[in-house]
CSV table of C-alpha atoms in Angstrom, one decimal:
chain,number,residue,atom,x,y,z
A,184,MET,CA,-29.0,-43.2,-24.5
A,185,SER,CA,-25.3,-43.6,-24.7
A,186,THR,CA,-23.1,-45.2,-28.2
A,187,ALA,CA,-22.8,-48.4,-26.3
A,188,GLU,CA,-26.3,-48.9,-25.2
A,189,VAL,CA,-27.1,-48.5,-28.9
A,190,LEU,CA,-24.4,-51.1,-30.2
A,191,ASN,CA,-25.5,-53.1,-27.2
A,192,LEU,CA,-21.6,-53.0,-25.8
A,193,GLY,CA,-20.3,-54.4,-23.0
A,194,GLY,CA,-17.2,-53.1,-21.0
A,195,LYS,CA,-14.3,-53.0,-21.7
A,196,ILE,CA,-11.6,-55.5,-22.5
A,197,TYR,CA,-8.2,-54.2,-23.5
A,198,GLU,CA,-7.5,-50.3,-23.7
A,199,GLY,CA,-3.8,-49.7,-25.9
A,200,LYS,CA,-2.0,-47.3,-27.2
A,201,THR,CA,-4.9,-46.4,-30.0
A,202,LYS,CA,-7.3,-48.5,-29.6
A,203,GLU,CA,-9.8,-49.6,-27.1
A,204,LEU,CA,-11.3,-53.3,-27.3
A,205,LEU,CA,-15.1,-53.6,-26.5
A,206,ASP,CA,-17.0,-56.4,-25.4
A,207,LYS,CA,-19.7,-57.3,-27.3
A,208,PRO,CA,-22.0,-60.8,-27.5
A,209,GLY,CA,-19.7,-63.1,-29.5
A,210,ARG,CA,-17.1,-60.2,-31.6
A,211,VAL,CA,-15.5,-57.5,-29.9
A,212,LEU,CA,-15.5,-53.6,-31.1
A,213,LEU,CA,-12.0,-52.0,-32.1
A,214,GLN,CA,-12.8,-48.5,-31.1
A,215,SER,CA,-9.7,-46.3,-32.9
A,216,GLU,CA,-8.9,-42.8,-31.2
A,217,ASP,CA,-7.2,-39.5,-32.2
A,218,GLN,CA,-3.7,-40.8,-30.5
A,219,ILE,CA,-0.4,-40.9,-31.6
A,220,THR,CA,2.7,-43.0,-30.0
A,221,ALA,CA,6.2,-42.8,-30.3
A,222,GLY,CA,9.2,-44.4,-29.1
A,223,ASN,CA,6.7,-47.3,-27.7
A,224,ALA,CA,4.4,-45.1,-25.8
A,225,ALA,CA,7.2,-42.8,-24.6
A,226,ARG,CA,5.9,-40.2,-26.2
A,227,LYS,CA,2.3,-39.6,-26.8
A,228,ASN,CA,-0.1,-37.0,-28.6
A,229,HIS,CA,-3.3,-36.2,-29.8
A,230,LEU,CA,-4.0,-35.9,-33.2
A,231,GLU,CA,-7.8,-34.5,-34.5
A,232,GLY,CA,-8.8,-36.8,-36.7
A,233,LYS,CA,-6.2,-39.5,-37.0
A,234,ALA,CA,-9.3,-42.4,-35.6
A,235,PRO,CA,-11.1,-42.5,-38.6
A,236,ILE,CA,-8.3,-41.6,-41.1
A,237,SER,CA,-7.3,-45.4,-38.8
A,238,THR,CA,-9.9,-47.2,-39.0
A,239,LYS,CA,-10.6,-46.4,-42.8
A,240,VAL,CA,-6.9,-47.2,-43.7
A,241,THR,CA,-7.6,-50.4,-41.2
A,242,SER,CA,-10.4,-51.4,-42.3
A,243,ARG,CA,-9.9,-51.2,-46.1
A,244,ILE,CA,-6.5,-53.6,-45.7
A,245,ARG,CA,-8.6,-56.8,-44.0
A,246,GLN,CA,-10.8,-55.9,-46.6
A,247,LEU,CA,-8.6,-56.5,-49.5
A,248,LEU,CA,-7.3,-59.5,-48.1
A,249,GLN,CA,-10.4,-61.0,-47.5
A,250,LYS,CA,-11.1,-60.5,-50.8
A,251,ALA,CA,-7.3,-62.5,-51.6
A,252,GLY,CA,-8.3,-65.6,-49.6
A,253,THR,CA,-6.7,-64.3,-46.4
A,254,GLN,CA,-8.6,-64.7,-42.8
A,255,THR,CA,-8.2,-62.0,-41.0
A,256,ALA,CA,-9.7,-60.7,-37.9
A,257,PHE,CA,-12.4,-58.0,-39.4
A,258,THR,CA,-16.4,-58.5,-39.5
A,259,LYS,CA,-17.6,-54.9,-40.3
A,260,LYS,CA,-16.3,-51.4,-40.4
A,261,CYS,CA,-18.9,-49.3,-37.8
A,262,GLY,CA,-19.3,-45.5,-38.0
A,263,GLU,CA,-16.2,-43.6,-38.8
A,264,THR,CA,-13.9,-44.7,-36.0
A,265,ALA,CA,-14.9,-48.4,-34.8
A,266,PHE,CA,-15.1,-51.9,-36.6
A,267,THR,CA,-15.8,-55.5,-35.0
A,268,ALA,CA,-14.1,-58.6,-35.0
A,269,PRO,CA,-15.0,-61.8,-33.8
A,270,GLN,CA,-13.4,-62.7,-30.5
A,271,ARG,CA,-9.8,-64.4,-30.4
A,272,GLU,CA,-6.8,-64.6,-28.4
A,273,MET,CA,-4.5,-61.9,-29.2
A,274,ILE,CA,-1.0,-61.4,-31.1
A,275,PRO,CA,1.0,-58.9,-29.8
A,276,THR,CA,2.1,-57.5,-33.3
A,277,GLU,CA,3.7,-53.9,-34.2
A,278,TRP,CA,3.5,-51.6,-37.5
A,279,ILE,CA,6.1,-48.9,-37.3
A,280,PHE,CA,6.3,-45.8,-40.0
A,281,SER,CA,9.3,-44.5,-40.1
A,282,GLN,CA,11.0,-41.8,-41.9
A,283,LYS,CA,14.1,-42.3,-41.2
A,284,GLU,CA,14.3,-45.8,-42.3
A,285,PRO,CA,17.7,-45.8,-43.9
A,286,CYS,CA,16.8,-48.7,-45.8
A,287,CYS,CA,14.3,-47.0,-47.6
A,288,GLU,CA,14.0,-43.7,-49.4
A,289,GLY,CA,11.5,-41.3,-48.0
A,290,GLY,CA,10.6,-43.4,-44.9
A,291,GLY,CA,10.0,-48.0,-44.2
A,292,ILE,CA,7.8,-49.5,-42.8
A,293,SER,CA,8.1,-52.4,-39.8
A,294,PHE,CA,7.2,-55.3,-38.3
A,295,ILE,CA,7.5,-55.7,-34.6
A,296,HIS,CA,6.3,-59.3,-33.1
A,297,GLN,CA,6.2,-58.9,-29.0
A,298,LYS,CA,6.4,-62.0,-26.7
């Protein structure tokens, strides 16, 4: 039996640069990939072990935000590389870490809202 069958998943809703969104009754499953990108995906590389780290960080940040009273699109972590969230309309945003950020010694984080 496949993972999709065990988790009662439907089809793929969306595939981004580093995640896939799969339909799950009443919510979605966000599946991280071992993929890193740069230059709006002009450069792509496989990075073994990135998916579990990304999922762990994303899940923990969202749990901390929820604990502080901020609503997030996070229900629970599902395994090492995925988490579930309520199915909602996506606001296209991107967080970028750059070691070359001139304003911050050692790098910085940028937030981009895409229309």
